[in-house]
Tab-separated table of C-alpha atoms and ligand atoms in Angstrom:
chain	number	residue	atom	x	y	z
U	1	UNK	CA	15.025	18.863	72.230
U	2	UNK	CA	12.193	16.590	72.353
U	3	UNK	CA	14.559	13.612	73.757
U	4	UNK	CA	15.962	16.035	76.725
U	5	UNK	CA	12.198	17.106	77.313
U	6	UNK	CA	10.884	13.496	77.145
U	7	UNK	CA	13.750	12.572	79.768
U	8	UNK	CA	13.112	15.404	81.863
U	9	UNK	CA	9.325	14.962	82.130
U	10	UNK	CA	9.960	11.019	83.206
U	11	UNK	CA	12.067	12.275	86.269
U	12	UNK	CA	9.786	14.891	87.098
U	13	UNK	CA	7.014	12.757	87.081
U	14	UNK	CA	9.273	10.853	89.673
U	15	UNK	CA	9.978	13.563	91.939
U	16	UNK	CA	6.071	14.558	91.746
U	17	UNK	CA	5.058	11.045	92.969
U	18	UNK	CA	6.694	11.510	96.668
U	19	UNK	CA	3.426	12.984	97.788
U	20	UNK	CA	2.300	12.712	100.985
U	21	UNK	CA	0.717	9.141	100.470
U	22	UNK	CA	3.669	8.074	98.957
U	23	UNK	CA	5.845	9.395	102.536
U	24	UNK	CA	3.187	7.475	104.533
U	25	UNK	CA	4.108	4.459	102.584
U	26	UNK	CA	7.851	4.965	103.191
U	27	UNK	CA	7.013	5.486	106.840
U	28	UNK	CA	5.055	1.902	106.776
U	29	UNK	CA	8.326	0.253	104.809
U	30	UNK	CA	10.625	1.734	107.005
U	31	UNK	CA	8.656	0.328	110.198
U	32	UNK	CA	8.077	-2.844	108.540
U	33	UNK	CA	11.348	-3.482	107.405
U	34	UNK	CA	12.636	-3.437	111.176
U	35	UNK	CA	9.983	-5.713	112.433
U	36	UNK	CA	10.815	-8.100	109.735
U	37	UNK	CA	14.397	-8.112	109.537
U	38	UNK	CA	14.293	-7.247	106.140
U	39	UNK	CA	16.242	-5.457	103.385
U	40	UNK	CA	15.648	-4.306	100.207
U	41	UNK	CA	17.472	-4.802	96.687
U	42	UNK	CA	16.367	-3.291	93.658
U	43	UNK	CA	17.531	-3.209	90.163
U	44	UNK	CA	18.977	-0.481	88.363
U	45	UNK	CA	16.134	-0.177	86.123
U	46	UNK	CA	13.718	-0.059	88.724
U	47	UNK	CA	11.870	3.457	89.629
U	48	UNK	CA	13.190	5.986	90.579
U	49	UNK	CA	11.622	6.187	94.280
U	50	UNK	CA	12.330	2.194	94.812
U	51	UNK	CA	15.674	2.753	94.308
U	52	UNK	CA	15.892	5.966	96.640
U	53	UNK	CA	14.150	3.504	99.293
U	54	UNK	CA	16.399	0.388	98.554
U	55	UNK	CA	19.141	-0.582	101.026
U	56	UNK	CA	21.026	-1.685	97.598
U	57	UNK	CA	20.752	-0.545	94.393
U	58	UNK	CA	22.611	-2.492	91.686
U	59	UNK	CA	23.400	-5.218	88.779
U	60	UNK	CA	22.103	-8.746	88.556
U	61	UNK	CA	25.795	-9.801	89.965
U	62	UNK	CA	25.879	-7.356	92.739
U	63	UNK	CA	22.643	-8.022	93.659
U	64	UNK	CA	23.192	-12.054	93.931
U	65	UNK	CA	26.309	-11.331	95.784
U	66	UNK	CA	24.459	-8.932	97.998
U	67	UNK	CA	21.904	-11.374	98.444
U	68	UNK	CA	24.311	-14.668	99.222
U	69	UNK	CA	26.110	-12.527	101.951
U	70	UNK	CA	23.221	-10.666	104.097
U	71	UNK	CA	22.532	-11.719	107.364
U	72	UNK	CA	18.745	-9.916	107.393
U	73	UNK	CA	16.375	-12.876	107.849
U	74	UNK	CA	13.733	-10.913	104.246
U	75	UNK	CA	14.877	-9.663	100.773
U	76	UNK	CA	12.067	-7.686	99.360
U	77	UNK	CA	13.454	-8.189	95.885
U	78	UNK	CA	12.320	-4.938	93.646
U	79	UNK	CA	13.349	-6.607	90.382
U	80	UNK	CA	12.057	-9.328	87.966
U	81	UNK	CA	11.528	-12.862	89.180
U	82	UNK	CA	14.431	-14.675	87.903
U	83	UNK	CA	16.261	-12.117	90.244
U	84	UNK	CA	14.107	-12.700	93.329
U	85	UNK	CA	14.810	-16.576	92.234
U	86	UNK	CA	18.381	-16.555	92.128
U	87	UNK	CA	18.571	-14.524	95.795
U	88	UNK	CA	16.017	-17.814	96.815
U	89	UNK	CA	19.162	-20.273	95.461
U	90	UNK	CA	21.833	-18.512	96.855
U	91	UNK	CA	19.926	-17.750	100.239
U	92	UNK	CA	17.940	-20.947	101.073
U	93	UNK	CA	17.022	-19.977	104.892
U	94	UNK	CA	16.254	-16.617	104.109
U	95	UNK	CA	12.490	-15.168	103.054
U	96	UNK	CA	12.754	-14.018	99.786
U	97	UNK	CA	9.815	-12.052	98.595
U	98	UNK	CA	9.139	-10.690	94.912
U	99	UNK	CA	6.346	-7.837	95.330
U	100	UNK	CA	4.733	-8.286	92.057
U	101	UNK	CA	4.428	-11.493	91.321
U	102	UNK	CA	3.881	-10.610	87.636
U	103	UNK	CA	7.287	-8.983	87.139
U	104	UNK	CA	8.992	-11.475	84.646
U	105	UNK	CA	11.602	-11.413	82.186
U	106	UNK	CA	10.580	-12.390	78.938
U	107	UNK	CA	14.233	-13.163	77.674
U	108	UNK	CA	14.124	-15.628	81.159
U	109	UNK	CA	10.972	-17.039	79.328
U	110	UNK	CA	12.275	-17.587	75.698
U	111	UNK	CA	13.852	-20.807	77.257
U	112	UNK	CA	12.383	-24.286	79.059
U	113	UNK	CA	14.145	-26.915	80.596
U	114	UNK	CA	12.843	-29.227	78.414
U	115	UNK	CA	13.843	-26.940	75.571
U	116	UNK	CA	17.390	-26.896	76.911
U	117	UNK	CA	17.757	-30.452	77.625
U	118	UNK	CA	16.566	-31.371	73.947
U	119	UNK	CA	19.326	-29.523	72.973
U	120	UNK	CA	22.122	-30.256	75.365
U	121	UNK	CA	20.982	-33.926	73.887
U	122	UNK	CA	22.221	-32.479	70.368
U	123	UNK	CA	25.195	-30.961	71.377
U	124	UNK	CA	26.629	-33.289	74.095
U	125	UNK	CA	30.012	-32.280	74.211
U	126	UNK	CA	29.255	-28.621	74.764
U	127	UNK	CA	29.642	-26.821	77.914
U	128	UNK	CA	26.067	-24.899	79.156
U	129	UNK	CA	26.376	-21.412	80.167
U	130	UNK	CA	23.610	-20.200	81.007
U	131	UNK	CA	22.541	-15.974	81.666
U	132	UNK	CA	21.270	-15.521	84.980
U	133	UNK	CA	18.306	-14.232	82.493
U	134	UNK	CA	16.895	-17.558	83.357
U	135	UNK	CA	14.699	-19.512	85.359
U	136	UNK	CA	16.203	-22.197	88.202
U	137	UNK	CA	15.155	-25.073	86.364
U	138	UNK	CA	17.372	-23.660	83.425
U	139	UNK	CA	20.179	-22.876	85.810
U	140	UNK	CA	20.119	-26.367	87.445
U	141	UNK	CA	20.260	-28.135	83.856
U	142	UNK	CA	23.519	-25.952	82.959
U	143	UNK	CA	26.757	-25.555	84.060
U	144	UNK	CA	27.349	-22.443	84.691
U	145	UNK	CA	26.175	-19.233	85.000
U	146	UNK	CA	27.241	-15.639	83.383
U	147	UNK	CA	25.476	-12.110	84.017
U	148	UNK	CA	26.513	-9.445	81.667
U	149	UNK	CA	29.036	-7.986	84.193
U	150	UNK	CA	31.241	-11.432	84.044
U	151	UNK	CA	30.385	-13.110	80.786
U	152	UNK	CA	33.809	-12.965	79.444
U	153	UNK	CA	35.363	-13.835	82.873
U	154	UNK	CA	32.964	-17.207	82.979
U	155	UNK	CA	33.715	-18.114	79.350
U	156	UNK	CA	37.808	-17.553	79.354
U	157	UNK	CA	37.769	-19.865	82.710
U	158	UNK	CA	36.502	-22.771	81.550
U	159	UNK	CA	38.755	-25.281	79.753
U	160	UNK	CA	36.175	-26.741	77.123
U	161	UNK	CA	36.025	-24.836	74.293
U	162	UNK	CA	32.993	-25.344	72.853
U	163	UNK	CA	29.820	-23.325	74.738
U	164	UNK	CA	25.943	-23.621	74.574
U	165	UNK	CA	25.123	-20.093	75.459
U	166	UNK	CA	21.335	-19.863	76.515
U	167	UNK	CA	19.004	-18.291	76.606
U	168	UNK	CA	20.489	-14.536	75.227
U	169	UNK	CA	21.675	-15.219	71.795
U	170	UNK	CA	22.859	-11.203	71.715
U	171	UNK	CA	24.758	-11.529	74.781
U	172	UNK	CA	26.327	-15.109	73.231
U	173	UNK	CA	27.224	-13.287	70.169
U	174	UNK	CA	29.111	-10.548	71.847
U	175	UNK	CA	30.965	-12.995	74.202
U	176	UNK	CA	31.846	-14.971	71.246
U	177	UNK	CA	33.451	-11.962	69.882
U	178	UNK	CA	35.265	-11.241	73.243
U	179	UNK	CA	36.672	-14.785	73.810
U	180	UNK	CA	37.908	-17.721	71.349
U	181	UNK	CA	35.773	-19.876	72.134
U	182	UNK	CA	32.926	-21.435	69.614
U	183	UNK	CA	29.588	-20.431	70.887
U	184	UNK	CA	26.316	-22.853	70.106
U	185	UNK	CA	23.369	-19.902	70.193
U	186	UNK	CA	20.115	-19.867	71.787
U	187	UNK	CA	17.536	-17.780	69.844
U	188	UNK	CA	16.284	-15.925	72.718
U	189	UNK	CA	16.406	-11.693	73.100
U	190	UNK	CA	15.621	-9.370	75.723
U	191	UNK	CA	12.581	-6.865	73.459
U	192	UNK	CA	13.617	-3.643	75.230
U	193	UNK	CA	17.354	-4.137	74.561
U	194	UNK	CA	16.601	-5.808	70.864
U	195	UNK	CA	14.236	-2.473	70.078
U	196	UNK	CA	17.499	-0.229	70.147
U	197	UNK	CA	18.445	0.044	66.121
U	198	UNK	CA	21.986	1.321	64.553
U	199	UNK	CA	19.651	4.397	63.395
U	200	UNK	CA	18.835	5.176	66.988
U	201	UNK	CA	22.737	5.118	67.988
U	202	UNK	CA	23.168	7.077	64.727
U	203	UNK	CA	20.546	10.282	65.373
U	204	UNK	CA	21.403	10.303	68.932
U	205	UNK	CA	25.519	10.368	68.143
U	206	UNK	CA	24.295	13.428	65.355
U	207	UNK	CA	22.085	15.200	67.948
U	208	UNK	CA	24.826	14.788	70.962
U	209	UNK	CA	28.316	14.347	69.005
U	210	UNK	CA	30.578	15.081	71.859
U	211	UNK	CA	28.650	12.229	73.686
U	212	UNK	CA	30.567	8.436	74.732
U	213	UNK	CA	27.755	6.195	74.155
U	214	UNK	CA	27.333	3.487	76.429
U	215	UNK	CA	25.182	0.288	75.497
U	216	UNK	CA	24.244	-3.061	77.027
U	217	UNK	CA	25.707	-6.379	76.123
U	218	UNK	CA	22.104	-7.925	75.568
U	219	UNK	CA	21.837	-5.319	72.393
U	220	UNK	CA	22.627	-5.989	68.801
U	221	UNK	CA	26.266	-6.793	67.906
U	222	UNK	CA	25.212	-3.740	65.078
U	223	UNK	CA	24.677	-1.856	67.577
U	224	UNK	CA	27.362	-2.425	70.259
U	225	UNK	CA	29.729	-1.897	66.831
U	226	UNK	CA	28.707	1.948	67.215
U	227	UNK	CA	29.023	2.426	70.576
U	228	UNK	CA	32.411	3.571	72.885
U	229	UNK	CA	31.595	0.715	75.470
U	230	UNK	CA	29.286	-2.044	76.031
U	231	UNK	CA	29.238	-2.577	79.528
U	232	UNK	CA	26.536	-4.112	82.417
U	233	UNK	CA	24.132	-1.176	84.505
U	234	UNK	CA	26.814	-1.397	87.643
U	235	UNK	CA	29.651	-1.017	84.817
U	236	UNK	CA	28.353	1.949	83.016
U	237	UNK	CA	27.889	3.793	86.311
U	238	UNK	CA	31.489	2.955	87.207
U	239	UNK	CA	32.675	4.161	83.665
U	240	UNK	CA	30.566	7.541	84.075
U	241	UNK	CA	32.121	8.481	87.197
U	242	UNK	CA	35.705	7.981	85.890
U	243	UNK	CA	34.966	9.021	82.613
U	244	UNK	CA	36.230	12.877	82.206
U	245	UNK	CA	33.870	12.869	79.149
U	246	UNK	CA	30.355	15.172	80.285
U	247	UNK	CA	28.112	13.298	78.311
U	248	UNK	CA	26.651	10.077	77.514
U	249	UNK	CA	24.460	8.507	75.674
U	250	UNK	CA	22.845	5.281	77.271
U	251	UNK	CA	21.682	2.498	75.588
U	252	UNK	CA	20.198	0.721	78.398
U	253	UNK	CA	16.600	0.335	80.011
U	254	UNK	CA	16.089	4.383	81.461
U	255	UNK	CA	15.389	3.497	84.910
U	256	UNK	CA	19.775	3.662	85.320
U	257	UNK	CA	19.570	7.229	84.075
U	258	UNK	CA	18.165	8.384	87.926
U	259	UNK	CA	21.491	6.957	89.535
U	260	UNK	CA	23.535	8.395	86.855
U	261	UNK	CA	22.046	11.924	87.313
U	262	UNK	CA	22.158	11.335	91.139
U	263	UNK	CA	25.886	9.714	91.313
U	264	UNK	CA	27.449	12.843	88.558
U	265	UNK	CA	25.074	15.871	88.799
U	266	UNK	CA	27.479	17.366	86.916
U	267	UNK	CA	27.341	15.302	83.398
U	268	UNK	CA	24.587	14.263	81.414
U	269	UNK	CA	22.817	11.424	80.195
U	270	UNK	CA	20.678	11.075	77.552
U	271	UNK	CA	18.805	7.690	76.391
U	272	UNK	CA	19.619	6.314	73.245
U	273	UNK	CA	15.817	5.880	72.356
U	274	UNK	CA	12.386	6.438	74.511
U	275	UNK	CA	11.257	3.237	73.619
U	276	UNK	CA	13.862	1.549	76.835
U	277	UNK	CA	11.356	0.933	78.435
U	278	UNK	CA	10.740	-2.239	80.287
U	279	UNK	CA	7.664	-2.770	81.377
U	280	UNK	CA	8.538	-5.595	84.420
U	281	UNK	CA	11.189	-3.485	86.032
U	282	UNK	CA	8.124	-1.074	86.429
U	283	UNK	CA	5.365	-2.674	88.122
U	284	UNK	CA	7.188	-2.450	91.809
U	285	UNK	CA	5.790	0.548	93.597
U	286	UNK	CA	5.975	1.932	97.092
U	287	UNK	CA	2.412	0.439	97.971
U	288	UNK	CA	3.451	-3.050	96.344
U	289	UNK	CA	6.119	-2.914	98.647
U	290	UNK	CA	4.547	-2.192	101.889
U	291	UNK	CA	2.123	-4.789	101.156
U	292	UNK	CA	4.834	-7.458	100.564
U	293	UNK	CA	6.049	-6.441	103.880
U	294	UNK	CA	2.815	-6.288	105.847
U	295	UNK	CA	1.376	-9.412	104.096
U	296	UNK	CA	4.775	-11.291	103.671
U	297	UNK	CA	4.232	-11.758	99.533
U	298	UNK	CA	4.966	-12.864	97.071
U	299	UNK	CA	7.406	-15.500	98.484
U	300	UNK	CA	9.735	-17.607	96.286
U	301	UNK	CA	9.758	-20.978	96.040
U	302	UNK	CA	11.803	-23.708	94.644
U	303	UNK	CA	11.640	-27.311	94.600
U	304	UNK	CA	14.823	-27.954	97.176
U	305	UNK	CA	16.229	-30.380	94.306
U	306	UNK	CA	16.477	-27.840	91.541
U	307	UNK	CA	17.571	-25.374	94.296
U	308	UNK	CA	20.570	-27.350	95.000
U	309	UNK	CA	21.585	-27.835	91.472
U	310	UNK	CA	21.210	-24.417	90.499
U	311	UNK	CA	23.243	-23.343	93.338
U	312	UNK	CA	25.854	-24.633	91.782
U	313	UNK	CA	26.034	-23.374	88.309
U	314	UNK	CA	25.262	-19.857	90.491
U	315	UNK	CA	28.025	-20.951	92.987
U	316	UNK	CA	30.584	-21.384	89.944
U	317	UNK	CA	29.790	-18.116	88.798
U	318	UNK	CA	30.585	-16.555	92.050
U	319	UNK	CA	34.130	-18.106	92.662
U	320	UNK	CA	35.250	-16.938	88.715
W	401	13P	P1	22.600	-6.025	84.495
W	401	13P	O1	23.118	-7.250	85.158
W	401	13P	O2	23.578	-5.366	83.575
W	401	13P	O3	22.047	-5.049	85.476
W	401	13P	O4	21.417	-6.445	83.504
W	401	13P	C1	20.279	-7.051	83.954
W	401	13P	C2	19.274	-7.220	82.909
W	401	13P	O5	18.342	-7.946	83.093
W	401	13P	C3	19.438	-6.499	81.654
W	401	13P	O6	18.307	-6.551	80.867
């Protein structure tokens, strides 16, 4: 009871914000977004009324696809940076702007490039893939890239058997138990997805048993052991509207649980814990992002050296 109340109060809360400040602001985006050619991804996670706005809502793969194939000349990115950064790699002639310029990822920061090449020094025969979770100075050191919705796809097609996985050491671990390949970890962890314990899979499985419960590859191998499926934002939505099952339990950041309500009105959806939270994917509002548009910030930039060479771990990724 206090879970479903707890849930329902965060999407009300949504709903209440589209006040009549919050309209004038969609007007402004709306007329800025012609005038600059622009178009705007967000993340899954992101609020509720920035992904009503958004002219694509999806996964870190979907989005850098989206990204490498648009012709619009400004991607407001409503994400974290080392999304914003990898639309800047794939996209060089294009103005990519972040609208927070504090929106990181701390898993992107558990790793530096002189961290990595340290330890590409130990390990020279291993093969680097590296978690678009990552900055472009990581991605240019490594060979390849993964995001959560390809991981086992990248590892199976590469020939060498031995991996460095950085900087995700849970997503490593659950590849490693997907493929045969022998994994080299990086001890680095996303906090919101690492805060979800066995218990909280446990009490949510007693409180909803009918539930399939649906968790993220950058959670505990513990706790991906208790769930039905383990699957990337774009593929739980996929596996929600196929599913014939009515309810879910979702082990992911909540923001995904307003497309899930909005894509099956008819099932329901209930997080795993309150505490997915992330507090990045939540600093993007609709007056951040009229003021990215109006002031053209906060714009991405990359040394055009490390751009090139993490195009083409990114570029890898893309024809697997
Ligand atoms: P997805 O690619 O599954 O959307 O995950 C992105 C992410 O950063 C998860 O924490």
């Amino acid at each position: 009871m206090v879970r479903e109340a707890i849930k329902d109060e965060y999407y009300d809360d949504a709903l209440s914000l589209a006040s009549s400040i919050d309209t004038q602001y969609i007007e402004k985006i709306r007329e800025l977004k012609k005038k600059r050619k622009a178009i705007i991804l967000a993340h899954n996670y992101q609020r509720p009324e920035i992904q009503d706005l958004a002219d694509l809502v999806g996964d870190s793969l979907d989005l850098s696809r989206k990204a490498a194939a648009t012709d619009a000349e400004v991607i407001v990115f409503c994400g974290v940076h080392f999304m914003a950064e990898s639309a800047a790699i794939l996209s060089p002639e294009k103005t990519v702007l972040l609208p927070v310029k504090e929106a990181g990822c701390q898993l992107a920061e558990m790793i530096t490039v002189q961290e990595l090449r340290k330890k590409k020094k130990e390990n020279p025969e291993a093969t680097v893939v590296c978690y678009v979770n990552s900055s472009a100075e990581v991605k240019a050191e490594s060979d390849i890239c993964c995001t959560s919705a390809n991981g086992i796809g990248v590892v199976n097609s590469l020939k060498e058997n031995r991996i460095l996985f950085v900087p995700d050491e849970h997503l490593g671990r659950y590849l490693e138990s997907k493929t045969k390949k022998e994994f080299i970890f990086w001890k680095g962890f996303c906090p919101t997805h690492y805060n979800l314990l066995p218990k909280d899979i446990l009490r949510a499985k007693e409180e909803h048993p009918k539930a399939k419960v649906l968790v993220h590859p950058e959670c505990r191998l513990s706790v991906i052991d208790l769930a039905d499926e383990a699957f990337s934002t774009n593929g739980m939505l996929e596996y929600a509207k196929k599913s014939e099952a009515k309810e879910f339990i979702i082990g992911t950041e909540l923001g995904i649980i307003h497309r899930l309500k909005k894509e099956n009105p008819d099932k329901n959806f209930y997080p795993a814990s309150e505490n997915l939270i992330c507090s990045s994917m939540k600093l993007i509002t609709l007056k951040e992002v009229a003021e990215s548009l109006e002031k053209m910030r906060y714009k991405i930039e990359i040394p055009e050296e490390v751009r090139k060479k993490a195009k083409k771990s990114l570029d890898r990724m893309l024809e697997v």
